[in-house]
């Protein structure tokens, strides 16, 4: 059986270091808001190119996004009913982060080739109430452009990045999570940088926002027993921070393996029933000389997503060949029961719906062997 993602095998690579880290935390007697979290915040800030004091470790990726928007509300930059533009085909967490803050998600269709928000469609959706664009670097691919920066400036919109799937990706030498005004990271175990439990982080260029969010995540308290806000409890555990500090050292090496596998899939899957992923680098690669660094950094392959008109049959065919696959995602957010009574339910989003019907994610992971990759290629080609 070729597993979709073998987390046991991924973490086994670092077992000794992880156990040392766990022991250090156990023996310290200090489990929250301590040195491990502080060290991880510094280390992550350094990796991304951000300010350590404006890097805030929290409980999970959803909270990271929720707290960014809540922070803007507390600062008076947004209020109930304001609109946030977001890609329609994202994982539902991006949209829950908006609606949970009583803000209105404004769904924009993705580009059918990149699956990322279609930047060309954003301007038409901007109203008096629009306050932000919540970008999602979906599947691990960067979405950014000068046009987007210009739009944000012209209409005075914040750009928030949902960087849950794209740690390590770059645009023009700048890492995702450091492109916009604020970014949410998730370290859910299956993400490219995965903890051994839940955790997330916020990075922002705005000092006041960072200060507010740090308080909001700790009951709204900046000073013990003084509560400036009615905050929440969303803190990264010391033990998760210790694990993440170990694993952050390996992210770039793991990304390089994912990029190799993706390249192999792209070059060897030849079945014309399959639509392979498109990414900047691949197009450029054929057209003009592009440095390996530039080519490879636009996509960090959190998942390798192909499209097929007979997706369900393809998935059954791969299952028969003992290959696990997944669908990211089978039901788009606007069709989810939780939004059935909201205006989202009435939206017509044909590209999003097509994507949800046709996509299939093939196994890809830093511990997959090239033999396994070849087995997947053969099985896909024999469909
Ligand atoms: C995983 C994910 C989240 C949420 O992260 P959690 O840590 O699971 O809360 C948000 N957005 C996207 C795009 C994700 O993939």
JSON list of N, CA and C and ligand atoms in Angstrom, two decimals, residues 60-62 65 90-91 93-94 136 162 164-165 186-188 191 198-199 329, ligand 1:
[
{"chain": "A", "resi": 60, "resn": "UNK", "atom": "N", "xyz": [-3.55, 27.06, 16.74]},
{"chain": "A", "resi": 60, "resn": "UNK", "atom": "CA", "xyz": [-3.74, 26.36, 15.47]},
{"chain": "A", "resi": 60, "resn": "UNK", "atom": "C", "xyz": [-3.86, 27.37, 14.33]},
{"chain": "A", "resi": 61, "resn": "UNK", "atom": "N", "xyz": [-3.96, 26.87, 13.12]},
{"chain": "A", "resi": 61, "resn": "UNK", "atom": "CA", "xyz": [-4.00, 27.74, 11.95]},
{"chain": "A", "resi": 61, "resn": "UNK", "atom": "C", "xyz": [-5.29, 28.53, 11.82]},
{"chain": "A", "resi": 62, "resn": "UNK", "atom": "N", "xyz": [-6.40, 27.90, 12.19]},
{"chain": "A", "resi": 62, "resn": "UNK", "atom": "CA", "xyz": [-7.68, 28.62, 12.14]},
{"chain": "A", "resi": 62, "resn": "UNK", "atom": "C", "xyz": [-7.65, 29.80, 13.10]},
{"chain": "A", "resi": 65, "resn": "UNK", "atom": "N", "xyz": [-5.72, 32.81, 11.73]},
{"chain": "A", "resi": 65, "resn": "UNK", "atom": "CA", "xyz": [-6.48, 33.66, 10.79]},
{"chain": "A", "resi": 65, "resn": "UNK", "atom": "C", "xyz": [-7.57, 34.44, 11.53]},
{"chain": "A", "resi": 90, "resn": "UNK", "atom": "N", "xyz": [-11.13, 27.53, -1.45]},
{"chain": "A", "resi": 90, "resn": "UNK", "atom": "CA", "xyz": [-10.16, 27.28, -0.37]},
{"chain": "A", "resi": 90, "resn": "UNK", "atom": "C", "xyz": [-10.68, 26.23, 0.60]},
{"chain": "A", "resi": 91, "resn": "UNK", "atom": "N", "xyz": [-9.80, 25.79, 1.50]},
{"chain": "A", "resi": 91, "resn": "UNK", "atom": "CA", "xyz": [-10.25, 24.98, 2.62]},
{"chain": "A", "resi": 91, "resn": "UNK", "atom": "C", "xyz": [-11.14, 25.87, 3.48]},
{"chain": "A", "resi": 93, "resn": "UNK", "atom": "N", "xyz": [-11.56, 26.56, 6.46]},
{"chain": "A", "resi": 93, "resn": "UNK", "atom": "CA", "xyz": [-11.02, 27.33, 7.59]},
{"chain": "A", "resi": 93, "resn": "UNK", "atom": "C", "xyz": [-10.85, 28.80, 7.23]},
{"chain": "A", "resi": 94, "resn": "UNK", "atom": "N", "xyz": [-10.40, 29.09, 6.00]},
{"chain": "A", "resi": 94, "resn": "UNK", "atom": "CA", "xyz": [-10.18, 30.49, 5.61]},
{"chain": "A", "resi": 94, "resn": "UNK", "atom": "C", "xyz": [-11.50, 31.26, 5.73]},
{"chain": "A", "resi": 136, "resn": "UNK", "atom": "N", "xyz": [-4.99, 32.80, -0.31]},
{"chain": "A", "resi": 136, "resn": "UNK", "atom": "CA", "xyz": [-4.60, 31.46, 0.12]},
{"chain": "A", "resi": 136, "resn": "UNK", "atom": "C", "xyz": [-3.61, 30.92, -0.90]},
{"chain": "A", "resi": 162, "resn": "UNK", "atom": "N", "xyz": [-3.20, 33.39, 3.92]},
{"chain": "A", "resi": 162, "resn": "UNK", "atom": "CA", "xyz": [-3.39, 32.09, 4.57]},
{"chain": "A", "resi": 162, "resn": "UNK", "atom": "C", "xyz": [-2.24, 31.22, 4.06]},
{"chain": "A", "resi": 164, "resn": "UNK", "atom": "N", "xyz": [-1.10, 28.44, 5.34]},
{"chain": "A", "resi": 164, "resn": "UNK", "atom": "CA", "xyz": [-1.15, 27.11, 5.96]},
{"chain": "A", "resi": 164, "resn": "UNK", "atom": "C", "xyz": [-0.49, 26.04, 5.10]},
{"chain": "A", "resi": 165, "resn": "UNK", "atom": "N", "xyz": [-0.53, 26.23, 3.77]},
{"chain": "A", "resi": 165, "resn": "UNK", "atom": "CA", "xyz": [-0.07, 25.16, 2.88]},
{"chain": "A", "resi": 165, "resn": "UNK", "atom": "C", "xyz": [1.24, 25.48, 2.18]},
{"chain": "A", "resi": 186, "resn": "UNK", "atom": "N", "xyz": [-0.28, 27.34, 9.69]},
{"chain": "A", "resi": 186, "resn": "UNK", "atom": "CA", "xyz": [-0.76, 26.17, 10.42]},
{"chain": "A", "resi": 186, "resn": "UNK", "atom": "C", "xyz": [0.36, 25.15, 10.49]},
{"chain": "A", "resi": 187, "resn": "UNK", "atom": "N", "xyz": [0.51, 24.56, 11.67]},
{"chain": "A", "resi": 187, "resn": "UNK", "atom": "CA", "xyz": [1.48, 23.46, 11.82]},
{"chain": "A", "resi": 187, "resn": "UNK", "atom": "C", "xyz": [0.76, 22.16, 12.19]},
{"chain": "A", "resi": 188, "resn": "UNK", "atom": "N", "xyz": [-0.48, 22.04, 11.71]},
{"chain": "A", "resi": 188, "resn": "UNK", "atom": "CA", "xyz": [-1.23, 20.77, 11.77]},
{"chain": "A", "resi": 188, "resn": "UNK", "atom": "C", "xyz": [-0.28, 19.67, 11.29]},
{"chain": "A", "resi": 191, "resn": "UNK", "atom": "N", "xyz": [0.76, 19.25, 7.59]},
{"chain": "A", "resi": 191, "resn": "UNK", "atom": "CA", "xyz": [1.25, 20.38, 6.79]},
{"chain": "A", "resi": 191, "resn": "UNK", "atom": "C", "xyz": [2.74, 20.20, 6.51]},
{"chain": "A", "resi": 198, "resn": "UNK", "atom": "N", "xyz": [-1.76, 20.13, 17.41]},
{"chain": "A", "resi": 198, "resn": "UNK", "atom": "CA", "xyz": [-2.18, 21.38, 16.79]},
{"chain": "A", "resi": 198, "resn": "UNK", "atom": "C", "xyz": [-1.23, 22.52, 17.14]},
{"chain": "A", "resi": 199, "resn": "UNK", "atom": "N", "xyz": [-1.01, 23.40, 16.19]},
{"chain": "A", "resi": 199, "resn": "UNK", "atom": "CA", "xyz": [-0.41, 24.70, 16.50]},
{"chain": "A", "resi": 199, "resn": "UNK", "atom": "C", "xyz": [-0.38, 25.57, 15.25]},
{"chain": "A", "resi": 329, "resn": "UNK", "atom": "N", "xyz": [-10.87, 19.80, -2.47]},
{"chain": "A", "resi": 329, "resn": "UNK", "atom": "CA", "xyz": [-11.72, 19.27, -1.40]},
{"chain": "A", "resi": 329, "resn": "UNK", "atom": "C", "xyz": [-13.00, 18.77, -2.06]},
{"chain": "B", "resi": 1, "resn": "LIG", "atom": "C1", "xyz": [-4.90, 23.56, 7.46]},
{"chain": "B", "resi": 1, "resn": "LIG", "atom": "C2", "xyz": [-5.46, 24.82, 6.95]},
{"chain": "B", "resi": 1, "resn": "LIG", "atom": "C3", "xyz": [-5.99, 25.80, 7.80]},
{"chain": "B", "resi": 1, "resn": "LIG", "atom": "C4", "xyz": [-6.24, 25.59, 9.26]},
{"chain": "B", "resi": 1, "resn": "LIG", "atom": "O1", "xyz": [-5.20, 25.13, 10.00]},
{"chain": "B", "resi": 1, "resn": "LIG", "atom": "P1", "xyz": [-5.45, 24.31, 11.38]},
{"chain": "B", "resi": 1, "resn": "LIG", "atom": "O2", "xyz": [-4.12, 24.33, 12.01]},
{"chain": "B", "resi": 1, "resn": "LIG", "atom": "O3", "xyz": [-5.93, 22.96, 11.00]},
{"chain": "B", "resi": 1, "resn": "LIG", "atom": "O4", "xyz": [-6.48, 25.06, 12.17]},
{"chain": "B", "resi": 1, "resn": "LIG", "atom": "C5", "xyz": [-6.39, 27.00, 7.26]},
{"chain": "B", "resi": 1, "resn": "LIG", "atom": "N1", "xyz": [-6.31, 27.23, 5.94]},
{"chain": "B", "resi": 1, "resn": "LIG", "atom": "C6", "xyz": [-5.85, 26.31, 5.09]},
{"chain": "B", "resi": 1, "resn": "LIG", "atom": "C7", "xyz": [-5.78, 26.64, 3.63]},
{"chain": "B", "resi": 1, "resn": "LIG", "atom": "C8", "xyz": [-5.41, 25.07, 5.55]},
{"chain": "B", "resi": 1, "resn": "LIG", "atom": "O5", "xyz": [-4.96, 24.17, 4.69]}
]
